[in-house]
mmCIF file of C-alpha atoms and ligand atoms in Angstrom:
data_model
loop_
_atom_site.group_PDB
_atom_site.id
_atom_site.type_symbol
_atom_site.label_atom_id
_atom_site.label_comp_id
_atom_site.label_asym_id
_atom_site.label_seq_id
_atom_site.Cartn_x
_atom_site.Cartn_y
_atom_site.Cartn_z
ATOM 1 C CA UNK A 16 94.335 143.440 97.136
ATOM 2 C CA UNK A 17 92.939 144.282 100.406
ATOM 3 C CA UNK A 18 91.446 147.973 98.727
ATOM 4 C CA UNK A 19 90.019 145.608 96.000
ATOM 5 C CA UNK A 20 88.349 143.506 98.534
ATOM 6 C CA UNK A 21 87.347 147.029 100.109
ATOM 7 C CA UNK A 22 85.870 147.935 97.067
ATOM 8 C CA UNK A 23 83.958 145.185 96.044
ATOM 9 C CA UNK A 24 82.211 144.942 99.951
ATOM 10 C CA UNK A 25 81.208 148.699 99.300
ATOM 11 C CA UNK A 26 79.877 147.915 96.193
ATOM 12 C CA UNK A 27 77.765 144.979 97.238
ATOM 13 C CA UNK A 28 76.729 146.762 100.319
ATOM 14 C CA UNK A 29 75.393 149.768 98.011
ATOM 15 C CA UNK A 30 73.445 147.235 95.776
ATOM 16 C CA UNK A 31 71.809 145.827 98.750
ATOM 17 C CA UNK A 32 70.758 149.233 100.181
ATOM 18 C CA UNK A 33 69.675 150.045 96.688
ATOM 19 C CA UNK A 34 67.171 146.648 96.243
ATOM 20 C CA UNK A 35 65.975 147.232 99.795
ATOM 21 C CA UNK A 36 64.853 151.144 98.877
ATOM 22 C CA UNK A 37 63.280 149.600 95.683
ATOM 23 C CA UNK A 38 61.405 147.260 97.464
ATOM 24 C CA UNK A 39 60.637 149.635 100.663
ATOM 25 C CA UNK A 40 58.832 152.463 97.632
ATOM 26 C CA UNK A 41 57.499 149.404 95.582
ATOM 27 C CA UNK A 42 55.759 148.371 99.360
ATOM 28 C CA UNK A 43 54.905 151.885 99.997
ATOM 29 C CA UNK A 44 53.552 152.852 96.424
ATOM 30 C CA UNK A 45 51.399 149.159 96.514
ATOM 31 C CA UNK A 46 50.272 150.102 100.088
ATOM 32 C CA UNK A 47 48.523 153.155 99.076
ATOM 33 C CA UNK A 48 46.235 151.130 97.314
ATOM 34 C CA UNK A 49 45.657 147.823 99.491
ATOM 35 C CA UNK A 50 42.709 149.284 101.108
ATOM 36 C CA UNK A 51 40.492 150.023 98.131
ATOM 37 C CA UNK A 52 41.724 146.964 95.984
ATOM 38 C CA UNK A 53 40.501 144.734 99.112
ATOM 39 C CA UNK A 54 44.389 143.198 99.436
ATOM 40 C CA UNK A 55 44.143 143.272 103.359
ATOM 41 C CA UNK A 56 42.627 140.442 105.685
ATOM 42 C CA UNK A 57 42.926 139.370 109.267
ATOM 43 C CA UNK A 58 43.912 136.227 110.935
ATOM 44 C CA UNK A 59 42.825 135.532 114.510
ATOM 45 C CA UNK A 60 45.198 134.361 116.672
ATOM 46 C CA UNK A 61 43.621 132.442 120.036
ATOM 47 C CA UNK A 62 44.765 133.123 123.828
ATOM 48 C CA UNK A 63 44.724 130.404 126.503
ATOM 49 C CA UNK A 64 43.804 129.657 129.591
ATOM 50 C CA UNK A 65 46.814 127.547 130.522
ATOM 51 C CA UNK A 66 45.338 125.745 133.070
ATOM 52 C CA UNK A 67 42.785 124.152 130.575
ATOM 53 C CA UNK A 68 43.169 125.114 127.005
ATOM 54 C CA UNK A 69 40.479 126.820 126.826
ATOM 55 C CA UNK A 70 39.740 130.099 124.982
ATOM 56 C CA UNK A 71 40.261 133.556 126.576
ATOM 57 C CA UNK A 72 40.768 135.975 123.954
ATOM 58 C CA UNK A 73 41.573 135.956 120.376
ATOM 59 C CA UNK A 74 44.642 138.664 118.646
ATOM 60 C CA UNK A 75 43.955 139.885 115.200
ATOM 61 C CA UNK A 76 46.521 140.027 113.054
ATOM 62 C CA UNK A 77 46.427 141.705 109.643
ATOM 63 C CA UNK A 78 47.422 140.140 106.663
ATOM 64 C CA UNK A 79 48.458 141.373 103.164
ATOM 65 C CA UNK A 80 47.769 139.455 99.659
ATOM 66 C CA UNK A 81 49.565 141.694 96.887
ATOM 67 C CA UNK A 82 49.016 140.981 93.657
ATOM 68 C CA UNK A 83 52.907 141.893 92.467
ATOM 69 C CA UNK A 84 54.390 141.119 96.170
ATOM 70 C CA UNK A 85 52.223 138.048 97.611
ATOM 71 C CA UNK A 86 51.996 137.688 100.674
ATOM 72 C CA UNK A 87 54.158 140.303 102.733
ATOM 73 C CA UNK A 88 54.529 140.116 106.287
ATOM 74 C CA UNK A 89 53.060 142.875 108.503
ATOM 75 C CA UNK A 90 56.909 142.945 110.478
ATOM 76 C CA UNK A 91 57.780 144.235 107.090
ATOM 77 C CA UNK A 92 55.187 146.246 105.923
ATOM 78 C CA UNK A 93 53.782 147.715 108.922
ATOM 79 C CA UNK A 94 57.155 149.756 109.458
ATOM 80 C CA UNK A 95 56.733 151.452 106.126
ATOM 81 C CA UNK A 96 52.993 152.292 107.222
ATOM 82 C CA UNK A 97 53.863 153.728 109.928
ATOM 83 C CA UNK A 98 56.773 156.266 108.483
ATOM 84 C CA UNK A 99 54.287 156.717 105.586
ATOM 85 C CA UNK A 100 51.166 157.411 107.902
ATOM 86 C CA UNK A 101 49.262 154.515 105.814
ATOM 87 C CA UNK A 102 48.901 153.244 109.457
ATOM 88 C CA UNK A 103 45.968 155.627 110.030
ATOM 89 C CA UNK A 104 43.824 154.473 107.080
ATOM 90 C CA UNK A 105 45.210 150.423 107.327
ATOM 91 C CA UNK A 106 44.775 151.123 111.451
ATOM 92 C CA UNK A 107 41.496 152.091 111.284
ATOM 93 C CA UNK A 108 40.736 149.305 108.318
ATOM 94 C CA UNK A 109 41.679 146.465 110.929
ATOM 95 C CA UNK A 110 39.394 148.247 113.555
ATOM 96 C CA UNK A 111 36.786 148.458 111.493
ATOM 97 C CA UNK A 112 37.319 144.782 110.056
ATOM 98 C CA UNK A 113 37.632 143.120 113.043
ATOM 99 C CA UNK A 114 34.182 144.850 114.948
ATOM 100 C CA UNK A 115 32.303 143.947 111.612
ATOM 101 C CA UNK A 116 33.347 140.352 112.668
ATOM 102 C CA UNK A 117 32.631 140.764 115.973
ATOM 103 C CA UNK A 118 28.897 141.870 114.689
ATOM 104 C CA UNK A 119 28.788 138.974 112.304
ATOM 105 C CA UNK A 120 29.442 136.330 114.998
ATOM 106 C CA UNK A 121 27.343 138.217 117.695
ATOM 107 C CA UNK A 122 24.624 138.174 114.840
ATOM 108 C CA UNK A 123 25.004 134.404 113.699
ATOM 109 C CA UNK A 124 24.838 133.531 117.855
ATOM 110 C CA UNK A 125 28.220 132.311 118.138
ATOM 111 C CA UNK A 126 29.609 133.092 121.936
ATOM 112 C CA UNK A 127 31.797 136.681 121.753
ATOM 113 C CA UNK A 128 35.453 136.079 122.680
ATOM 114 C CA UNK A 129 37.507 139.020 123.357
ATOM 115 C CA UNK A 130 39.206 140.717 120.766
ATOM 116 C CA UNK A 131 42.544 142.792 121.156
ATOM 117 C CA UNK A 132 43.924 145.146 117.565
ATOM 118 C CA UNK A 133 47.422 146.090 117.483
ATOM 119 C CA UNK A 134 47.750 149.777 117.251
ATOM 120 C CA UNK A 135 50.754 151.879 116.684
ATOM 121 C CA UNK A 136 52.053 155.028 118.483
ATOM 122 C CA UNK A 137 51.051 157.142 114.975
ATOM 123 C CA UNK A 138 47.928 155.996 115.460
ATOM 124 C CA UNK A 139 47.613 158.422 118.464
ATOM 125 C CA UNK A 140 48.744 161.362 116.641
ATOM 126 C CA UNK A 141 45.628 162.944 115.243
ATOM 127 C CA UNK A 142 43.458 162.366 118.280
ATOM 128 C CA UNK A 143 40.973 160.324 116.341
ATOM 129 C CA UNK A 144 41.342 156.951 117.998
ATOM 130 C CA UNK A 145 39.279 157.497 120.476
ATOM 131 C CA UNK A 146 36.740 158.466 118.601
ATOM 132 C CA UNK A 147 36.749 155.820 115.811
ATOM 133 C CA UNK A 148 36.803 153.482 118.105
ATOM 134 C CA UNK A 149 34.207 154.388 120.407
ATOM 135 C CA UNK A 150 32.127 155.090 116.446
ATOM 136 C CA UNK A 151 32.807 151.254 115.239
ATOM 137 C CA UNK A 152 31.605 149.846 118.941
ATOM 138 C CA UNK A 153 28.653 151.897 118.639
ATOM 139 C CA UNK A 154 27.439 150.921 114.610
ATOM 140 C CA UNK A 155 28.584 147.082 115.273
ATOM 141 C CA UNK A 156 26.597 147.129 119.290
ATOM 142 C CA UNK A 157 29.423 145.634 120.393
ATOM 143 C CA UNK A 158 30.680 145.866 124.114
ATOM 144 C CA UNK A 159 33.128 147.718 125.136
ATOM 145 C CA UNK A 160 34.821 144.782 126.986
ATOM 146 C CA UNK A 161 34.620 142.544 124.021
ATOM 147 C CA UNK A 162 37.388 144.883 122.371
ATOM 148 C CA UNK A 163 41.288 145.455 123.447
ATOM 149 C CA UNK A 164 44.535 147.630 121.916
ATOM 150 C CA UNK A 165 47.839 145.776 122.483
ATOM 151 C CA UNK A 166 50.628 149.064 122.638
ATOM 152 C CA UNK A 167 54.428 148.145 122.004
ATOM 153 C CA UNK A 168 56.511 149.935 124.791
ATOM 154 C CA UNK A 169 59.251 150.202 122.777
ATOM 155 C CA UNK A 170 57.459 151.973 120.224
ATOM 156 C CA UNK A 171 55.681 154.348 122.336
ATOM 157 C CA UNK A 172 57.875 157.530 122.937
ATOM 158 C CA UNK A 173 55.220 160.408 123.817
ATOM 159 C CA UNK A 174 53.509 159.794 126.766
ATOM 160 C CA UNK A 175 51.761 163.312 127.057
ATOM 161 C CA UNK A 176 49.862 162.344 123.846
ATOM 162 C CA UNK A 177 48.777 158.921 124.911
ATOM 163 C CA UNK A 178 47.925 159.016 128.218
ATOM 164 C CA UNK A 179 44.799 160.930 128.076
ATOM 165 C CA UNK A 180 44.065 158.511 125.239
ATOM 166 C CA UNK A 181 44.436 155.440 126.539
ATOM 167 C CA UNK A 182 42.230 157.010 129.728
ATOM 168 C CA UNK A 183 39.769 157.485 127.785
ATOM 169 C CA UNK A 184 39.622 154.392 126.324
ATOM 170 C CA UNK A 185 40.154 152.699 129.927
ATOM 171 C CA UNK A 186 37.124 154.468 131.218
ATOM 172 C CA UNK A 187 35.027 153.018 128.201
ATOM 173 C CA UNK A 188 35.792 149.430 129.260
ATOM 174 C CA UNK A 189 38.020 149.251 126.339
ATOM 175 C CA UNK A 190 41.308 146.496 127.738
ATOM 176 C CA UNK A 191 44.423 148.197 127.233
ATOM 177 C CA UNK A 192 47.375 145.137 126.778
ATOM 178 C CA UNK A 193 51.307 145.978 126.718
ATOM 179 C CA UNK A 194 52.970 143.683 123.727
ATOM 180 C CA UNK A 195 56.293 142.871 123.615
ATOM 181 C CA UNK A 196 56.681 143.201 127.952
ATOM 182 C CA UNK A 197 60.462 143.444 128.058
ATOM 183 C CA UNK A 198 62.052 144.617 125.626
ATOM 184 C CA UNK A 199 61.561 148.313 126.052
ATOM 185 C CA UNK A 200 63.888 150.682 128.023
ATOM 186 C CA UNK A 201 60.702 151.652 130.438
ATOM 187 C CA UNK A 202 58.796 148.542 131.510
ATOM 188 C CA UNK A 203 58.279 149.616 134.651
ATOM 189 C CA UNK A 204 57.368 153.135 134.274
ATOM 190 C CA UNK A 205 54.663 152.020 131.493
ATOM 191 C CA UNK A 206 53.182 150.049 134.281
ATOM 192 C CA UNK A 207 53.287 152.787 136.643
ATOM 193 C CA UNK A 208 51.610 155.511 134.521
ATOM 194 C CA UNK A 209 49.696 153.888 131.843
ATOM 195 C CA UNK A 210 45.739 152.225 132.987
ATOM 196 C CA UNK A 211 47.182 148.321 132.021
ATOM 197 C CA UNK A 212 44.798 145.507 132.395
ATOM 198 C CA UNK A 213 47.429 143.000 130.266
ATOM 199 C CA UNK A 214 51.187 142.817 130.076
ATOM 200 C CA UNK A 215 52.301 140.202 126.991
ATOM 201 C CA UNK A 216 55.916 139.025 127.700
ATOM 202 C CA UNK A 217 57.662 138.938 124.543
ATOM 203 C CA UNK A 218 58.230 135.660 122.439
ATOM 204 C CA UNK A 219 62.360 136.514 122.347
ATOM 205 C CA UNK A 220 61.856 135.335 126.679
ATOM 206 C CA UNK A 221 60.227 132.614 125.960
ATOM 207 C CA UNK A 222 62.418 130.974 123.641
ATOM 208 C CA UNK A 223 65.275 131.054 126.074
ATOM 209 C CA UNK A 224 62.958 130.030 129.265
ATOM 210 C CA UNK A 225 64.530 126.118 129.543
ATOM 211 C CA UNK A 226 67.861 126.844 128.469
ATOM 212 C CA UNK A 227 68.859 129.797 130.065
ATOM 213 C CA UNK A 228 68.522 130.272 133.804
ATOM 214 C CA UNK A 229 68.732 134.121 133.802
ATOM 215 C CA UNK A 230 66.242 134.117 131.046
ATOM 216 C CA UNK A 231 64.060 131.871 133.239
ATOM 217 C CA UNK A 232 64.214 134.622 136.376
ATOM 218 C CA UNK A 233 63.327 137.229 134.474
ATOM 219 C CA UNK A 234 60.524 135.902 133.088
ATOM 220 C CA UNK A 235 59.602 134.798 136.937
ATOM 221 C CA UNK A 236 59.735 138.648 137.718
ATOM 222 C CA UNK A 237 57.450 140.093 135.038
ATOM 223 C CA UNK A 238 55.075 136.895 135.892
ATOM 224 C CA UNK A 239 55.205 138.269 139.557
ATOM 225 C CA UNK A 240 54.923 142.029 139.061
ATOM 226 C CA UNK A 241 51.857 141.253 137.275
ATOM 227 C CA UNK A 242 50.320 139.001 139.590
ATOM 228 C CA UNK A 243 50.867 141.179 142.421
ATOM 229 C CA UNK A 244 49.658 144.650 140.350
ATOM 230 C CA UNK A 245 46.508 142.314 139.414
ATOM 231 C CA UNK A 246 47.383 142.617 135.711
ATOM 232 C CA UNK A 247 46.782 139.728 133.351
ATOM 233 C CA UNK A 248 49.702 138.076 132.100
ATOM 234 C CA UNK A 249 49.852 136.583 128.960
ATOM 235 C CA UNK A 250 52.623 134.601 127.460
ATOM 236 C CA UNK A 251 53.784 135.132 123.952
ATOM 237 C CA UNK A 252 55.238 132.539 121.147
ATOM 238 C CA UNK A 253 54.267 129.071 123.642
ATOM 239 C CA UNK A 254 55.588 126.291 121.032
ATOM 240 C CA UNK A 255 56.177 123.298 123.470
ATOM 241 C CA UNK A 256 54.748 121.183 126.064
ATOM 242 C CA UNK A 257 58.026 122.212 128.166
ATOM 243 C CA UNK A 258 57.510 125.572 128.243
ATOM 244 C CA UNK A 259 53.988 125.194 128.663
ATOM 245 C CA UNK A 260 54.474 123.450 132.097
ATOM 246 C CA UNK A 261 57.055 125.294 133.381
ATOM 247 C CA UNK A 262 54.805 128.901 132.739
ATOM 248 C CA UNK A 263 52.075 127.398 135.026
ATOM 249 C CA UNK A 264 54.707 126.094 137.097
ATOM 250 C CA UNK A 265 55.865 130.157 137.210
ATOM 251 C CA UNK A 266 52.305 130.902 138.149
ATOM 252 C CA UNK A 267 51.175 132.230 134.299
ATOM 253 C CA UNK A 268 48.316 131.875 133.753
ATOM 254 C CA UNK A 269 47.159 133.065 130.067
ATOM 255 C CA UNK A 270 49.045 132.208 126.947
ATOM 256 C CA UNK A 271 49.663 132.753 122.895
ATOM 257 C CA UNK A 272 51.494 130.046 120.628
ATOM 258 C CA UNK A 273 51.534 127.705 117.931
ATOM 259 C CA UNK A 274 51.394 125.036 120.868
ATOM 260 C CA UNK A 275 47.812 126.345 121.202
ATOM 261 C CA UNK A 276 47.439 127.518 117.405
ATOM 262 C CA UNK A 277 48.354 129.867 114.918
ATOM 263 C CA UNK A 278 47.066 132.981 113.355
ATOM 264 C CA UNK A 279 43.743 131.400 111.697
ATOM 265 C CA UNK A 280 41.004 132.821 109.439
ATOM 266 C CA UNK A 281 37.822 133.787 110.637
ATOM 267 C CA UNK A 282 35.624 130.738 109.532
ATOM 268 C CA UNK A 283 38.163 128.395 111.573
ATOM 269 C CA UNK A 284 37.900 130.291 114.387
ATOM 270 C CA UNK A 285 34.045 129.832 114.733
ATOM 271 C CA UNK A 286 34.217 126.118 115.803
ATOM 272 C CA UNK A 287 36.946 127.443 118.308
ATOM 273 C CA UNK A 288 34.551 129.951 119.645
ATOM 274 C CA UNK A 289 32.127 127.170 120.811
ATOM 275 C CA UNK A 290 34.366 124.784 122.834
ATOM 276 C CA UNK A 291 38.063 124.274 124.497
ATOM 277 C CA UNK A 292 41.095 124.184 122.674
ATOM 278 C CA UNK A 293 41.947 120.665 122.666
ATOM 279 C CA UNK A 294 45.934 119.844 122.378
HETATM 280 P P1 C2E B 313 52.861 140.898 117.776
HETATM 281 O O1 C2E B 313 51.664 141.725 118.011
HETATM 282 O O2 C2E B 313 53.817 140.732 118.895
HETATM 283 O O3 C2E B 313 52.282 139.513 117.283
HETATM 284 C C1 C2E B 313 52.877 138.264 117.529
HETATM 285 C C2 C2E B 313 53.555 137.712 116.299
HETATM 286 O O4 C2E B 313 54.127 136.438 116.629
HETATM 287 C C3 C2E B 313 52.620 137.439 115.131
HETATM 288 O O5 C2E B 313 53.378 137.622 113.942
HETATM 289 C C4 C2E B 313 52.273 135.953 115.328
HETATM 290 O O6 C2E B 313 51.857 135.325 114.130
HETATM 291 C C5 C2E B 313 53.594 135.427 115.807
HETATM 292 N N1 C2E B 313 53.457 134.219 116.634
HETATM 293 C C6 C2E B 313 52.398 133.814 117.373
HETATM 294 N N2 C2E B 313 52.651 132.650 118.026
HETATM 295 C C7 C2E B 313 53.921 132.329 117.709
HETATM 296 C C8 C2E B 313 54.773 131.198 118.066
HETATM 297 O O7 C2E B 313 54.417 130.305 118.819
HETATM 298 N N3 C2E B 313 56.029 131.207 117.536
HETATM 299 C C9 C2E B 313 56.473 132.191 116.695
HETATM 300 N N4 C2E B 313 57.718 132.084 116.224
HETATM 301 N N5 C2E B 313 55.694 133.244 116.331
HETATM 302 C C10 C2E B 313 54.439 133.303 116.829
HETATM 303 P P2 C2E B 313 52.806 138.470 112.721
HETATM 304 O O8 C2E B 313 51.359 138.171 112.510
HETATM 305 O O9 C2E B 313 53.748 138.280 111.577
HETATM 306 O O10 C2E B 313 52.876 139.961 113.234
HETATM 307 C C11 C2E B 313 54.102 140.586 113.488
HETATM 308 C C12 C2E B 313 53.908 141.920 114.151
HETATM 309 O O11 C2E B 313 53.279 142.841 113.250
HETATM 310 C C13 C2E B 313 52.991 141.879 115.373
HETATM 311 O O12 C2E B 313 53.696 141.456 116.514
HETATM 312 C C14 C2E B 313 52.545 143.320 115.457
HETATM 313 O O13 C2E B 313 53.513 144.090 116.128
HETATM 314 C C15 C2E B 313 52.505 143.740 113.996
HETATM 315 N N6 C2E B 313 51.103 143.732 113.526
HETATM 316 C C16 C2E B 313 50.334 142.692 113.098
HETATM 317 N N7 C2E B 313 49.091 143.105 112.774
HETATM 318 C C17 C2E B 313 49.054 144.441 113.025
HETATM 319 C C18 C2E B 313 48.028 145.464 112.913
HETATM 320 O O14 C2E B 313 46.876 145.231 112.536
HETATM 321 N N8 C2E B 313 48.395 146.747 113.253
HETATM 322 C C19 C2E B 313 49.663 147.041 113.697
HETATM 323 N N9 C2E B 313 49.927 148.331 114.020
HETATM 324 N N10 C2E B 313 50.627 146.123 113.841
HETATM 325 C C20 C2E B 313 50.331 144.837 113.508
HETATM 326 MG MG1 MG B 314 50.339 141.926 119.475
HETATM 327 MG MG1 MG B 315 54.093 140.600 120.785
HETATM 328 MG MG1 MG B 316 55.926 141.982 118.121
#
């Protein structure tokens, strides 16, 4: 009985593997053409002052409409780009997208917020970051300063590569911003070699920041190692007034959550760009 039971777990656990494949080559085979069938679009994503509300900064976030799939979430697709190497082309899409914007509003008079892309550690691979950034700023006459990258530590492995990268970058006025603070292996040695203007503590801290007291003193530390490097800290995944208070109460100061907003399309983000977020 027990071998039958065996059997039958072995068998469903093969099926599983077997629908996620299909659907990991059906992502991968619809990815190749997102960019030309104009499936991709970016949500905005605002960051707080949490003193007042008001706006600091805004994170785009890319967003896929597939005809056959729907809507598919980047935590799911993005993986695939990246062991593809879509990410280049879809990477250098959202770059592209999101200084067009930038132009657009600059254009239309709206007041500039900051803007910070998401890039992954293939991204650095060819050495033409850099360069396509530095190309986009220049056809959009966009400052420098209006533009960010947000790096996961846990995803970057190769420091050699990115260093002289992200110096580069630095030196342009480009912000560099550390997502996900925390849940890396080498927090603190990111800090100590890479040019950081931003550490993000990750949303999974957060979450536990009322209810679990060691939880709550870690996220104390990070606040306080950035404060006292001068780096901007920015909280991730704020959904209550609780945690709200007790991150200024920690002596945060900047902030990300649906307490504020969500990820929002450009158009609704214009009336944003002109006054406080009100709660
Ligand atoms: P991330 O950069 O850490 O982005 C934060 C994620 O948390 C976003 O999910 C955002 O919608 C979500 N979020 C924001 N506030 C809250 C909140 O209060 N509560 C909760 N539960 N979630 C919140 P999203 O948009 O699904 O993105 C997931 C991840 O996909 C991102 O994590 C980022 O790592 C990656 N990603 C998104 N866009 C891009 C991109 O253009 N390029 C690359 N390479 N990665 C991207
Ligand atoms: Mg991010
Ligand atoms: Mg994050
Ligand atoms: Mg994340």
């Amino acid at each position: 009985h027990a071998k039958m039971e065996g059997k039958n777990t072995y068998k469903f656990f093969n099926e599983d593997i077997r629908k996620q494949l299909e659907r990991n080559l059906l992502i991968e085979n619809e990815l190749r053409r997102a960019i030309s069938n104009g499936e991709f679009f970016i949500n905005y994503q605002p960051k707080c002052n949490l003193a007042d509300s008001s706006l600091i900064g805004l994170e785009a976030l890319v967003r896929w409409n597939n005809p056959l799939l729907g809507i598919v979430s980047p935590a799911e697709f993005i993986p695939i780009a990246e062991e593809t190497g879509l990410i280049n082309d879809i990477g250098n899409w959202v770059i592209n997208a999101v200084l067009y914007q930038l132009h657009q509003w600059q254009s239309s008079g709206y007041p500039l917020a900051k803007i910070s892309v998401n890039v992954s550690q293939r991204q650095f691979k060819e050495n033409e970051l850099v360069d396509y950034i530095e190309k986009c700023l220049t056809t959009y006459n966009i400052e420098p300063q209006y533009f960010e990258i947000e790096i996961t530590e846990s995803l970057i492995a190769d420091f050699d590569l990115i260093i002289p990268q992200l110096t580069s970058l630095k030196n342009m006025g480009v912000g560099i911003s550390i997502d996900d603070f925390g849940t890396g292996y080498s927090s603190l040695n990111f800090i100590n070699l890479l040019p950081v203007d931003t550490l993000k503590i990750d949303q999974s801290f957060i979450r536990g920041l009322l209810s679990n007291r060691k939880n709550n003193l870690l996220v104390k530390t990070i606040i306080d190692i950035g404060n006292n490097l001068q780096l901007k800290v920015v909280a991730e995944g704020i959904e209550t007034e609780e945690q709200l208070k007790e991150l200024i109460n920690l002596n945060c100061h900047f902030g990300q959550g649906y307490l504020f907003s969500k990820p929002l399309a450009a158009d609704k983000i214009e009336s944003i760009l002109f006054k406080k977020l009100m709660l």
